[in-house]
Amino acid sequence: MCRAAAVAAGAVSGQRKTALSIRPAGPMMTAITLPQALSFRLDRQHLTNPAADALVAARTLIGAQAQVHSAAILQLRARSAAGAADGDIDRALYHDRSLVKLWAQRSTLHLMPSDDLPMILGLRREYVAGYHNWYAKEGLSLDQVDTLVAAVVQALEQGAHSRMDLSRRLVPELGEWARPMLEHSWGGIIKLACALGHVCHGPAEKADGEGAREALFVHLAQWLGRVLVVPDARTAMADLARRYLAVYGPATPADFKKFVGFYAGPAQQAFADLGGEIVPVTLGAKKAYVLERDLADLMAAEPVERQISVLGLFDPYLLAHVDTGQYLEDRFRPAVYRVAGWISPVILRQGRVVATWTHKTVAGPKGKGAWAVQVTPLERVYKKELPAITRGLKRLSGGVPVEVTGV
C-alpha cells in the first residue's frame, strides 16, 4: 500500500510542476489597504473576537502548531473566551478526542480537530513521495519501507508505544536496519505511517528509564473509534485553500504554499479549483486573493485604535504569508524568526509586531507560581498599553499572576 501511494503521489506531483492559471483579474480590482487586511485577519483568527472554546479556535486556525506542546496551548488560549484551561484541552485530546495531535501541514505537529482529519490526511498523502525519497537516501528499499510501516501499524493495533518501545519490539524481528527509522527523533517511519492515516500521538508522554519524556503513538482508527474516509489530494487541497483564505486572506498561492509546506503546483491548482469562489484584490501594489463571500467584510474591516494582541511561540499568525513585512519590519526579522525555525512570542499593535517577550515562572503570592515577563520592544511601546499587554499575558498564563518589565 505504501509503494502504491508513493507512486501515485509522485505521479501527481510530477504533473503539477507547471504553474496553473487562475481566473484573470479584471481591470478594476478592489484595492485593500494593509490596515484593512490585518484587521480582517485579527478578527477571523479570534484575536479581536474570541472563540467560544479551544476547539473552535483550533478549527479556525486549521490546527495549533505543537512541536512544542505548550506553544499550542498558548495559541488556543490567546483566542478563547475563557482562556482555554489546560484541563479542557487535555479532555479534548485524551477523553473526547475531538482534538488529535499529529503531523499536519508543513510536516509539523499540530493539535487538529478530529473533524478536519480527512482534509488534512488528504493533504498529507501528497507528502508520501517526498518521504520515500528521504528513505531511499537513507538506504531503505521500498520493500523495507512497506515492511516497517506494516510492522508499526500491527504493533500499535495492540496498544500505545513510544519510539523506543517500537524499536525494542521490532528490531529483533526485522534486523538492525530498522532501528534508525524507528528511533529517528524527527519521526522516521512513523511520519509516513501518520501521513497514510494509520498513526497519531497518544494519550500522554511517559518517562523512559533515565527520566526523559517519550511521546506515545496509537493506532488512529482505534483511537478515534472510526475509520476516516479520506478525500483525494486535489479535493483536500481545495478545501484547505478555502479554509485558509477565510482566515489568513488576502493571500496568494505562494502564501498558501508556505502555509501547507508543499510544492507550488498543487498550491496554484488549489486556487484554480476554487474558481469563481475567489476574487483578486490589490494589497499594496501586489495582487492577492480573497473569497468572494468575504470581500464585503474585508472592505468594511477597520483597525481598532491601539488594539493589542499577545501571541505565544510559533503562532500561526506569523507563519501564513511569504511577505512578513506586512506585519514586521524586515530589520526586526532576526528577533522573531530565529535560528532552527523558532518563532518568538510577540506583541501586536493593530496586527503589527511591536515587541517580543519571554517569561519564567517564579514564586507568586501564597507560594503559587507567577509569570515574570520581560518585554523587548522593537518599536516604541507605551506605558498606557501596559494594562492591555498584561491582560493578554494573563490570558496566556492560565490566570496566574503576571509581572511585566521592559515597558
mmCIF file of C-alpha atoms in Angstrom:
data_model
loop_
_atom_site.group_PDB
_atom_site.id
_atom_site.type_symbol
_atom_site.label_atom_id
_atom_site.label_comp_id
_atom_site.label_asym_id
_atom_site.label_seq_id
_atom_site.Cartn_x
_atom_site.Cartn_y
_atom_site.Cartn_z
ATOM 1 C CA MET A 1 0.000 0.000 0.000
ATOM 2 C CA CYS A 2 2.836 2.397 0.831
ATOM 3 C CA ARG A 3 4.517 1.733 -2.524
ATOM 4 C CA ALA A 4 1.317 2.369 -4.438
ATOM 5 C CA ALA A 5 0.732 5.576 -2.504
ATOM 6 C CA ALA A 6 4.289 6.691 -3.219
ATOM 7 C CA VAL A 7 3.948 6.046 -6.944
ATOM 8 C CA ALA A 8 0.586 7.821 -7.090
ATOM 9 C CA ALA A 9 1.821 10.818 -5.108
ATOM 10 C CA GLY A 10 4.936 11.058 -7.243
ATOM 11 C CA ALA A 11 2.863 10.998 -10.403
ATOM 12 C CA VAL A 12 0.530 13.707 -9.152
ATOM 13 C CA SER A 13 3.402 15.943 -8.065
ATOM 14 C CA GLY A 14 5.145 15.441 -11.379
ATOM 15 C CA GLN A 15 2.053 16.508 -13.281
ATOM 16 C CA ARG A 16 1.822 19.774 -11.359
ATOM 17 C CA LYS A 17 5.208 21.344 -11.853
ATOM 18 C CA THR A 18 3.816 23.829 -14.374
ATOM 19 C CA ALA A 19 2.024 26.824 -12.863
ATOM 20 C CA LEU A 20 -1.703 26.717 -13.492
ATOM 21 C CA SER A 21 -3.725 29.756 -14.424
ATOM 22 C CA ILE A 22 -6.188 31.360 -12.051
ATOM 23 C CA ARG A 23 -9.153 33.428 -13.199
ATOM 24 C CA PRO A 24 -7.636 36.553 -14.761
ATOM 25 C CA ALA A 25 -8.063 39.824 -12.960
ATOM 26 C CA GLY A 26 -10.444 42.396 -14.326
ATOM 27 C CA PRO A 27 -9.388 45.984 -14.940
ATOM 28 C CA MET A 28 -10.953 47.250 -11.687
ATOM 29 C CA MET A 29 -9.588 45.086 -8.882
ATOM 30 C CA THR A 30 -10.639 46.178 -5.419
ATOM 31 C CA ALA A 31 -7.837 47.940 -3.559
ATOM 32 C CA ILE A 32 -7.362 46.692 0.023
ATOM 33 C CA THR A 33 -5.189 48.597 2.466
ATOM 34 C CA LEU A 34 -2.794 46.813 4.773
ATOM 35 C CA PRO A 35 -4.669 48.001 7.904
ATOM 36 C CA GLN A 36 -7.874 46.515 6.450
ATOM 37 C CA ALA A 37 -6.149 43.192 5.730
ATOM 38 C CA LEU A 38 -4.591 42.980 9.195
ATOM 39 C CA SER A 39 -7.861 43.928 10.876
ATOM 40 C CA PHE A 40 -9.696 41.244 8.882
ATOM 41 C CA ARG A 41 -7.160 38.589 9.866
ATOM 42 C CA LEU A 42 -7.196 39.581 13.541
ATOM 43 C CA ASP A 43 -10.968 39.252 13.607
ATOM 44 C CA ARG A 44 -11.099 35.973 11.667
ATOM 45 C CA GLN A 45 -8.373 34.469 13.879
ATOM 46 C CA HIS A 46 -10.327 35.295 17.049
ATOM 47 C CA LEU A 47 -7.788 37.832 18.258
ATOM 48 C CA THR A 48 -10.380 40.609 18.472
ATOM 49 C CA ASN A 49 -13.399 38.315 18.685
ATOM 50 C CA PRO A 50 -12.557 35.374 20.999
ATOM 51 C CA ALA A 51 -13.804 31.889 20.146
ATOM 52 C CA ALA A 52 -16.234 30.089 22.442
ATOM 53 C CA ASP A 53 -13.637 27.443 23.306
ATOM 54 C CA ALA A 54 -10.304 25.911 22.318
ATOM 55 C CA LEU A 55 -11.857 23.509 19.809
ATOM 56 C CA VAL A 56 -13.424 26.367 17.827
ATOM 57 C CA ALA A 57 -10.107 28.236 17.939
ATOM 58 C CA ALA A 58 -8.210 25.173 16.698
ATOM 59 C CA ARG A 59 -10.642 24.641 13.853
ATOM 60 C CA THR A 60 -10.386 28.292 12.811
ATOM 61 C CA LEU A 61 -6.590 28.203 12.752
ATOM 62 C CA ILE A 62 -6.627 24.849 10.899
ATOM 63 C CA GLY A 63 -4.788 23.428 13.881
ATOM 64 C CA ALA A 64 -2.447 24.805 16.548
ATOM 65 C CA GLN A 65 1.247 24.204 15.816
ATOM 66 C CA ALA A 66 2.516 21.863 18.520
ATOM 67 C CA GLN A 67 6.088 20.732 18.033
ATOM 68 C CA VAL A 68 6.347 22.414 21.436
ATOM 69 C CA HIS A 69 3.134 21.265 23.096
ATOM 70 C CA SER A 70 2.891 24.238 25.442
ATOM 71 C CA ALA A 71 3.105 26.603 22.456
ATOM 72 C CA ALA A 72 -0.092 25.106 21.014
ATOM 73 C CA ILE A 73 -1.807 25.685 24.360
ATOM 74 C CA LEU A 74 -0.814 29.360 24.217
ATOM 75 C CA GLN A 75 -2.096 29.708 20.652
ATOM 76 C CA LEU A 76 -5.509 28.406 21.738
ATOM 77 C CA ARG A 77 -5.594 30.420 24.953
ATOM 78 C CA ALA A 78 -4.888 33.620 23.008
ATOM 79 C CA ARG A 79 -8.086 33.061 21.019
ATOM 80 C CA SER A 80 -10.535 31.522 23.520
ATOM 81 C CA ALA A 81 -13.063 33.467 25.565
ATOM 82 C CA ALA A 82 -12.232 31.547 28.737
ATOM 83 C CA GLY A 83 -8.508 31.368 28.063
ATOM 84 C CA ALA A 84 -8.527 27.610 27.238
ATOM 85 C CA ALA A 85 -7.739 25.852 30.514
ATOM 86 C CA ASP A 86 -5.226 23.010 30.396
ATOM 87 C CA GLY A 87 -7.851 20.596 31.688
ATOM 88 C CA ASP A 88 -10.242 21.467 28.872
ATOM 89 C CA ILE A 89 -7.580 20.892 26.224
ATOM 90 C CA ASP A 90 -6.464 17.624 27.833
ATOM 91 C CA ARG A 91 -10.091 16.490 27.901
ATOM 92 C CA ALA A 92 -10.485 17.293 24.200
ATOM 93 C CA LEU A 93 -7.242 15.450 23.371
ATOM 94 C CA TYR A 94 -7.459 12.380 25.577
ATOM 95 C CA HIS A 95 -11.107 11.879 26.562
ATOM 96 C CA ASP A 96 -13.429 13.374 23.939
ATOM 97 C CA ARG A 97 -10.700 13.017 21.261
ATOM 98 C CA SER A 98 -12.203 15.975 19.462
ATOM 99 C CA LEU A 99 -8.612 17.220 19.154
ATOM 100 C CA VAL A 100 -5.854 14.961 17.820
ATOM 101 C CA LYS A 101 -2.109 15.516 17.874
ATOM 102 C CA LEU A 102 -0.362 14.501 14.664
ATOM 103 C CA TRP A 103 1.882 15.767 11.861
ATOM 104 C CA ALA A 104 -0.110 18.051 9.571
ATOM 105 C CA GLN A 105 0.747 20.982 7.279
ATOM 106 C CA ARG A 106 4.467 21.734 6.894
ATOM 107 C CA SER A 107 5.043 18.179 8.251
ATOM 108 C CA THR A 108 4.804 19.788 11.678
ATOM 109 C CA LEU A 109 2.966 18.551 14.746
ATOM 110 C CA HIS A 110 -0.414 20.203 15.301
ATOM 111 C CA LEU A 111 -3.375 19.891 17.608
ATOM 112 C CA MET A 112 -6.006 19.296 14.952
ATOM 113 C CA PRO A 113 -9.796 18.966 15.296
ATOM 114 C CA SER A 114 -10.679 15.355 14.537
ATOM 115 C CA ASP A 115 -13.408 16.528 12.142
ATOM 116 C CA ASP A 116 -10.679 18.103 9.980
ATOM 117 C CA LEU A 117 -8.541 14.974 9.769
ATOM 118 C CA PRO A 118 -9.940 13.723 6.422
ATOM 119 C CA MET A 119 -8.920 17.012 4.783
ATOM 120 C CA ILE A 120 -5.513 17.011 6.494
ATOM 121 C CA LEU A 121 -4.811 13.380 5.620
ATOM 122 C CA GLY A 122 -5.771 14.108 2.018
ATOM 123 C CA LEU A 123 -3.097 16.812 2.060
ATOM 124 C CA ARG A 124 -0.623 14.513 3.819
ATOM 125 C CA ARG A 125 -0.876 11.908 1.056
ATOM 126 C CA GLU A 126 0.893 14.480 -1.115
ATOM 127 C CA TYR A 127 3.957 14.195 1.152
ATOM 128 C CA VAL A 128 4.362 10.429 0.658
ATOM 129 C CA ALA A 129 6.678 10.595 -2.365
ATOM 130 C CA GLY A 130 8.958 13.005 -0.532
ATOM 131 C CA TYR A 131 9.212 10.643 2.418
ATOM 132 C CA HIS A 132 10.118 7.793 0.100
ATOM 133 C CA ASN A 133 12.852 9.915 -1.461
ATOM 134 C CA TRP A 134 14.217 10.577 2.030
ATOM 135 C CA TYR A 135 14.119 6.895 2.992
ATOM 136 C CA ALA A 136 15.874 5.960 -0.266
ATOM 137 C CA LYS A 137 18.697 8.403 0.514
ATOM 138 C CA GLU A 138 18.981 6.697 3.909
ATOM 139 C CA GLY A 139 19.421 3.348 2.166
ATOM 140 C CA LEU A 140 15.946 1.840 2.602
ATOM 141 C CA SER A 141 14.257 -0.010 -0.262
ATOM 142 C CA LEU A 142 10.528 0.271 -0.976
ATOM 143 C CA ASP A 143 10.086 -3.263 0.369
ATOM 144 C CA GLN A 144 11.790 -2.306 3.614
ATOM 145 C CA VAL A 145 9.625 0.804 3.952
ATOM 146 C CA ASP A 146 6.458 -1.256 3.390
ATOM 147 C CA THR A 147 7.628 -3.830 5.921
ATOM 148 C CA LEU A 148 8.383 -1.172 8.542
ATOM 149 C CA VAL A 149 5.037 0.613 8.138
ATOM 150 C CA ALA A 150 3.131 -2.675 8.358
ATOM 151 C CA ALA A 151 5.079 -3.706 11.473
ATOM 152 C CA VAL A 152 4.460 -0.362 13.188
ATOM 153 C CA VAL A 153 0.740 -0.483 12.421
ATOM 154 C CA GLN A 154 0.457 -4.056 13.692
ATOM 155 C CA ALA A 155 2.261 -3.163 16.926
ATOM 156 C CA LEU A 156 0.060 -0.107 17.536
ATOM 157 C CA GLU A 157 -3.077 -2.164 16.981
ATOM 158 C CA GLN A 158 -2.081 -3.897 20.222
ATOM 159 C CA GLY A 159 -1.607 -0.691 22.234
ATOM 160 C CA ALA A 160 0.284 2.595 22.613
ATOM 161 C CA HIS A 161 4.040 2.507 22.016
ATOM 162 C CA SER A 162 6.865 5.027 22.152
ATOM 163 C CA ARG A 163 9.606 5.109 19.533
ATOM 164 C CA MET A 164 11.866 3.119 21.847
ATOM 165 C CA ASP A 165 9.070 0.636 22.588
ATOM 166 C CA LEU A 166 8.687 0.037 18.854
ATOM 167 C CA SER A 167 12.437 -0.313 18.410
ATOM 168 C CA ARG A 168 12.790 -2.795 21.269
ATOM 169 C CA ARG A 169 9.914 -4.812 19.877
ATOM 170 C CA LEU A 170 10.596 -4.714 16.148
ATOM 171 C CA VAL A 171 14.380 -4.582 15.697
ATOM 172 C CA PRO A 172 14.849 -8.166 16.990
ATOM 173 C CA GLU A 173 12.246 -9.308 14.444
ATOM 174 C CA LEU A 174 13.325 -7.207 11.453
ATOM 175 C CA GLY A 175 17.035 -6.606 11.985
ATOM 176 C CA GLU A 176 19.312 -3.688 12.812
ATOM 177 C CA TRP A 177 18.481 -1.946 9.511
ATOM 178 C CA ALA A 178 15.104 -0.982 11.041
ATOM 179 C CA ARG A 179 16.479 0.781 14.112
ATOM 180 C CA PRO A 180 17.413 4.232 12.669
ATOM 181 C CA MET A 181 13.979 4.924 11.191
ATOM 182 C CA LEU A 182 12.149 3.635 14.270
ATOM 183 C CA GLU A 183 14.151 5.772 16.692
ATOM 184 C CA HIS A 184 14.560 8.873 14.475
ATOM 185 C CA SER A 185 13.849 11.995 16.528
ATOM 186 C CA TRP A 186 12.023 13.698 13.620
ATOM 187 C CA GLY A 187 9.561 10.860 13.249
ATOM 188 C CA GLY A 188 11.331 8.469 10.899
ATOM 189 C CA ILE A 189 8.996 5.816 9.562
ATOM 190 C CA ILE A 190 6.226 6.940 11.933
ATOM 191 C CA LYS A 191 5.777 10.134 9.903
ATOM 192 C CA LEU A 192 4.902 8.080 6.840
ATOM 193 C CA ALA A 193 2.533 5.890 8.849
ATOM 194 C CA CYS A 194 0.867 9.089 10.066
ATOM 195 C CA ALA A 195 0.631 10.540 6.538
ATOM 196 C CA LEU A 196 -1.081 7.328 5.417
ATOM 197 C CA GLY A 197 -3.693 7.726 8.176
ATOM 198 C CA HIS A 198 -2.539 4.933 10.494
ATOM 199 C CA VAL A 199 -0.940 6.772 13.419
ATOM 200 C CA CYS A 200 -1.366 9.750 15.742
ATOM 201 C CA HIS A 201 0.112 10.801 19.055
ATOM 202 C CA GLY A 202 -1.387 9.038 22.028
ATOM 203 C CA PRO A 203 -2.676 9.791 25.500
ATOM 204 C CA ALA A 204 0.424 11.372 27.050
ATOM 205 C CA GLU A 205 4.162 11.036 27.332
ATOM 206 C CA LYS A 206 5.933 8.527 29.546
ATOM 207 C CA ALA A 207 9.312 8.622 31.237
ATOM 208 C CA ASP A 208 11.969 6.252 29.981
ATOM 209 C CA GLY A 209 14.446 4.548 32.275
ATOM 210 C CA GLU A 210 16.567 7.699 32.506
ATOM 211 C CA GLY A 211 13.689 10.039 33.260
ATOM 212 C CA ALA A 212 13.434 11.541 29.752
ATOM 213 C CA ARG A 213 9.982 12.008 28.255
ATOM 214 C CA GLU A 214 8.898 9.840 25.344
ATOM 215 C CA ALA A 215 5.938 10.535 23.071
ATOM 216 C CA LEU A 216 3.430 7.702 22.778
ATOM 217 C CA PHE A 217 1.817 6.736 19.472
ATOM 218 C CA VAL A 218 -1.508 4.997 18.882
ATOM 219 C CA HIS A 219 -3.451 3.466 16.013
ATOM 220 C CA LEU A 220 -5.550 6.353 14.642
ATOM 221 C CA ALA A 221 -8.742 4.458 13.756
ATOM 222 C CA GLN A 222 -8.751 2.680 17.123
ATOM 223 C CA TRP A 223 -8.070 5.945 18.953
ATOM 224 C CA LEU A 224 -10.995 7.684 17.233
ATOM 225 C CA GLY A 225 -13.267 4.637 17.205
ATOM 226 C CA ARG A 226 -13.934 5.035 13.499
ATOM 227 C CA VAL A 227 -12.302 4.711 10.108
ATOM 228 C CA LEU A 228 -11.864 8.014 8.290
ATOM 229 C CA VAL A 229 -12.874 8.473 4.673
ATOM 230 C CA VAL A 230 -10.039 10.497 3.149
ATOM 231 C CA PRO A 231 -10.704 12.611 0.030
ATOM 232 C CA ASP A 232 -8.312 12.690 -2.895
ATOM 233 C CA ALA A 233 -5.417 15.097 -2.553
ATOM 234 C CA ARG A 234 -6.757 17.645 -5.047
ATOM 235 C CA THR A 235 -10.119 17.893 -3.266
ATOM 236 C CA ALA A 236 -8.383 18.163 0.100
ATOM 237 C CA MET A 237 -6.085 20.934 -1.128
ATOM 238 C CA ALA A 238 -9.010 22.965 -2.474
ATOM 239 C CA ASP A 239 -10.927 22.544 0.795
ATOM 240 C CA LEU A 240 -7.851 23.606 2.730
ATOM 241 C CA ALA A 241 -7.287 26.634 0.473
ATOM 242 C CA ARG A 242 -10.890 27.727 1.061
ATOM 243 C CA ARG A 243 -10.437 27.444 4.832
ATOM 244 C CA TYR A 244 -7.062 29.193 4.648
ATOM 245 C CA LEU A 245 -8.363 32.194 2.718
ATOM 246 C CA ALA A 246 -11.283 32.631 5.128
ATOM 247 C CA VAL A 247 -8.837 33.193 7.976
ATOM 248 C CA TYR A 248 -5.491 34.303 6.526
ATOM 249 C CA GLY A 249 -6.645 36.162 3.409
ATOM 250 C CA PRO A 250 -5.984 38.197 1.374
ATOM 251 C CA ALA A 251 -3.265 35.829 0.224
ATOM 252 C CA THR A 252 -1.510 34.431 -2.821
ATOM 253 C CA PRO A 253 -0.832 30.870 -3.981
ATOM 254 C CA ALA A 254 2.750 31.400 -2.795
ATOM 255 C CA ASP A 255 1.434 32.247 0.680
ATOM 256 C CA PHE A 256 -0.694 29.100 0.674
ATOM 257 C CA LYS A 257 2.312 27.068 -0.471
ATOM 258 C CA LYS A 258 4.247 28.342 2.544
ATOM 259 C CA PHE A 259 1.365 27.547 4.883
ATOM 260 C CA VAL A 260 0.982 23.943 3.719
ATOM 261 C CA GLY A 261 4.717 23.431 3.158
ATOM 262 C CA PHE A 262 4.379 21.841 -0.238
ATOM 263 C CA TYR A 263 5.127 22.353 -3.936
ATOM 264 C CA ALA A 264 3.962 25.390 -5.909
ATOM 265 C CA GLY A 265 1.958 23.373 -8.461
ATOM 266 C CA PRO A 266 -0.620 21.881 -6.062
ATOM 267 C CA ALA A 267 -0.987 25.244 -4.291
ATOM 268 C CA GLN A 268 -1.718 27.027 -7.565
ATOM 269 C CA GLN A 269 -4.070 24.229 -8.594
ATOM 270 C CA ALA A 270 -5.998 24.594 -5.342
ATOM 271 C CA PHE A 271 -6.620 28.301 -6.026
ATOM 272 C CA ALA A 272 -7.608 27.485 -9.607
ATOM 273 C CA ASP A 273 -10.024 24.823 -8.394
ATOM 274 C CA LEU A 274 -11.823 27.407 -6.249
ATOM 275 C CA GLY A 275 -12.748 29.158 -9.490
ATOM 276 C CA GLY A 276 -15.440 31.781 -9.023
ATOM 277 C CA GLU A 277 -15.321 31.423 -5.233
ATOM 278 C CA ILE A 278 -12.272 33.706 -5.119
ATOM 279 C CA VAL A 279 -11.648 37.191 -6.467
ATOM 280 C CA PRO A 280 -8.401 39.127 -6.956
ATOM 281 C CA VAL A 281 -7.683 42.265 -4.971
ATOM 282 C CA THR A 282 -4.679 44.519 -4.696
ATOM 283 C CA LEU A 283 -2.858 44.576 -1.368
ATOM 284 C CA GLY A 284 -0.327 47.351 -1.576
ATOM 285 C CA ALA A 285 0.995 47.066 -5.103
ATOM 286 C CA LYS A 286 0.547 43.291 -5.282
ATOM 287 C CA LYS A 287 -2.279 41.022 -6.375
ATOM 288 C CA ALA A 288 -3.785 38.679 -3.815
ATOM 289 C CA TYR A 289 -6.988 36.687 -3.493
ATOM 290 C CA VAL A 290 -9.913 36.539 -1.114
ATOM 291 C CA LEU A 291 -13.089 34.502 -1.012
ATOM 292 C CA GLU A 292 -15.789 36.433 -2.837
ATOM 293 C CA ARG A 293 -18.163 35.903 0.092
ATOM 294 C CA ASP A 294 -15.625 37.643 2.384
ATOM 295 C CA LEU A 295 -14.941 40.662 0.211
ATOM 296 C CA ALA A 296 -17.570 42.865 1.869
ATOM 297 C CA ASP A 297 -16.220 42.023 5.350
ATOM 298 C CA LEU A 298 -12.689 42.728 4.192
ATOM 299 C CA MET A 299 -13.645 46.114 2.737
ATOM 300 C CA ALA A 300 -15.517 47.012 5.921
ATOM 301 C CA ALA A 301 -12.677 45.981 8.248
ATOM 302 C CA GLU A 302 -11.365 48.839 10.366
ATOM 303 C CA PRO A 303 -8.448 48.789 12.811
ATOM 304 C CA VAL A 304 -9.275 49.163 16.486
ATOM 305 C CA GLU A 305 -7.137 52.007 17.810
ATOM 306 C CA ARG A 306 -4.090 50.649 19.704
ATOM 307 C CA GLN A 307 -5.596 47.143 19.722
ATOM 308 C CA ILE A 308 -3.101 44.862 21.495
ATOM 309 C CA SER A 309 -2.729 41.106 20.916
ATOM 310 C CA VAL A 310 -0.265 38.916 22.790
ATOM 311 C CA LEU A 311 0.851 35.751 20.978
ATOM 312 C CA GLY A 312 2.990 32.819 22.103
ATOM 313 C CA LEU A 313 5.664 30.728 20.396
ATOM 314 C CA PHE A 314 5.144 29.548 16.808
ATOM 315 C CA ASP A 315 1.880 31.402 16.408
ATOM 316 C CA PRO A 316 0.186 30.686 13.040
ATOM 317 C CA TYR A 317 -0.427 34.413 12.549
ATOM 318 C CA LEU A 318 3.300 34.672 11.768
ATOM 319 C CA LEU A 319 3.501 31.546 9.600
ATOM 320 C CA ALA A 320 0.921 32.114 6.874
ATOM 321 C CA HIS A 321 2.484 34.615 4.445
ATOM 322 C CA VAL A 322 5.654 34.928 2.406
ATOM 323 C CA ASP A 323 5.837 38.715 2.841
ATOM 324 C CA THR A 324 6.317 39.057 6.588
ATOM 325 C CA GLY A 325 6.854 42.778 6.018
ATOM 326 C CA GLN A 326 3.069 43.075 6.190
ATOM 327 C CA TYR A 327 3.300 42.793 9.974
ATOM 328 C CA LEU A 328 7.011 43.060 10.827
ATOM 329 C CA GLU A 329 9.753 45.418 9.704
ATOM 330 C CA ASP A 330 12.493 43.494 7.895
ATOM 331 C CA ARG A 331 15.191 44.764 10.266
ATOM 332 C CA PHE A 332 13.419 43.001 13.142
ATOM 333 C CA ARG A 333 13.081 39.618 11.442
ATOM 334 C CA PRO A 334 16.022 38.014 13.294
ATOM 335 C CA ALA A 335 14.361 38.820 16.615
ATOM 336 C CA VAL A 336 11.179 36.967 15.626
ATOM 337 C CA TYR A 337 12.199 34.335 13.047
ATOM 338 C CA ARG A 338 15.100 32.780 14.917
ATOM 339 C CA VAL A 339 17.598 30.013 14.166
ATOM 340 C CA ALA A 340 16.390 26.398 13.873
ATOM 341 C CA GLY A 341 12.898 27.569 12.902
ATOM 342 C CA TRP A 342 11.952 29.051 16.285
ATOM 343 C CA ILE A 343 9.284 31.763 16.165
ATOM 344 C CA SER A 344 9.355 34.184 19.104
ATOM 345 C CA PRO A 345 6.370 35.169 21.242
ATOM 346 C CA VAL A 346 5.260 38.625 20.136
ATOM 347 C CA ILE A 347 3.033 41.571 20.980
ATOM 348 C CA LEU A 348 0.948 43.038 18.163
ATOM 349 C CA ARG A 349 -0.479 46.523 17.896
ATOM 350 C CA GLN A 350 -3.252 46.588 15.290
ATOM 351 C CA GLY A 351 -1.769 43.447 13.785
ATOM 352 C CA ARG A 352 1.859 44.596 13.538
ATOM 353 C CA VAL A 353 4.671 43.257 15.706
ATOM 354 C CA VAL A 354 5.933 45.884 18.152
ATOM 355 C CA ALA A 355 7.712 43.693 20.731
ATOM 356 C CA THR A 356 8.852 40.217 21.676
ATOM 357 C CA TRP A 357 8.587 38.724 25.147
ATOM 358 C CA THR A 358 9.925 35.922 27.293
ATOM 359 C CA HIS A 359 8.882 34.629 30.680
ATOM 360 C CA LYS A 360 9.993 32.462 33.533
ATOM 361 C CA THR A 361 7.907 31.003 36.325
ATOM 362 C CA VAL A 362 8.675 32.368 39.787
ATOM 363 C CA ALA A 363 7.100 32.059 43.221
ATOM 364 C CA GLY A 364 3.960 34.130 43.427
ATOM 365 C CA PRO A 365 1.525 35.087 46.198
ATOM 366 C CA LYS A 366 0.918 32.346 48.774
ATOM 367 C CA GLY A 367 3.636 30.229 47.199
ATOM 368 C CA LYS A 368 1.802 29.784 43.906
ATOM 369 C CA GLY A 369 3.520 30.201 40.557
ATOM 370 C CA ALA A 370 3.646 33.533 38.752
ATOM 371 C CA TRP A 371 4.981 34.714 35.406
ATOM 372 C CA ALA A 372 7.898 37.139 35.365
ATOM 373 C CA VAL A 373 7.707 38.584 31.841
ATOM 374 C CA GLN A 374 10.420 40.536 30.071
ATOM 375 C CA VAL A 375 9.131 42.590 27.138
ATOM 376 C CA THR A 376 11.673 43.637 24.494
ATOM 377 C CA PRO A 377 10.273 46.493 22.382
ATOM 378 C CA LEU A 378 11.067 46.545 18.671
ATOM 379 C CA GLU A 379 9.097 49.747 18.195
ATOM 380 C CA ARG A 380 8.018 52.145 20.893
ATOM 381 C CA VAL A 381 5.659 50.531 23.415
ATOM 382 C CA TYR A 382 3.701 52.974 25.544
ATOM 383 C CA LYS A 383 3.047 52.819 29.277
ATOM 384 C CA LYS A 384 -0.665 53.234 28.623
ATOM 385 C CA GLU A 385 -0.559 49.951 26.687
ATOM 386 C CA LEU A 386 0.723 48.037 29.726
ATOM 387 C CA PRO A 387 -2.759 47.101 31.056
ATOM 388 C CA ALA A 388 -3.742 45.556 27.713
ATOM 389 C CA ILE A 389 -0.401 43.737 27.463
ATOM 390 C CA THR A 390 -0.793 42.419 30.998
ATOM 391 C CA ARG A 391 -4.336 41.205 30.289
ATOM 392 C CA GLY A 392 -3.105 39.379 27.191
ATOM 393 C CA LEU A 393 -0.250 37.763 29.105
ATOM 394 C CA LYS A 394 -2.557 36.751 31.937
ATOM 395 C CA ARG A 395 -4.867 35.035 29.433
ATOM 396 C CA LEU A 396 -1.879 33.063 28.140
ATOM 397 C CA SER A 397 -0.594 32.281 31.632
ATOM 398 C CA GLY A 398 -3.787 30.462 32.540
ATOM 399 C CA GLY A 399 -4.747 33.098 35.065
ATOM 400 C CA VAL A 400 -1.632 33.071 37.257
ATOM 401 C CA PRO A 401 -0.225 36.462 38.357
ATOM 402 C CA VAL A 402 1.901 38.277 35.804
ATOM 403 C CA GLU A 403 4.657 40.816 36.459
ATOM 404 C CA VAL A 404 5.884 42.725 33.400
ATOM 405 C CA THR A 405 9.176 44.553 32.932
ATOM 406 C CA GLY A 406 10.547 46.338 29.898
ATOM 407 C CA VAL A 407 7.571 48.595 29.132
#
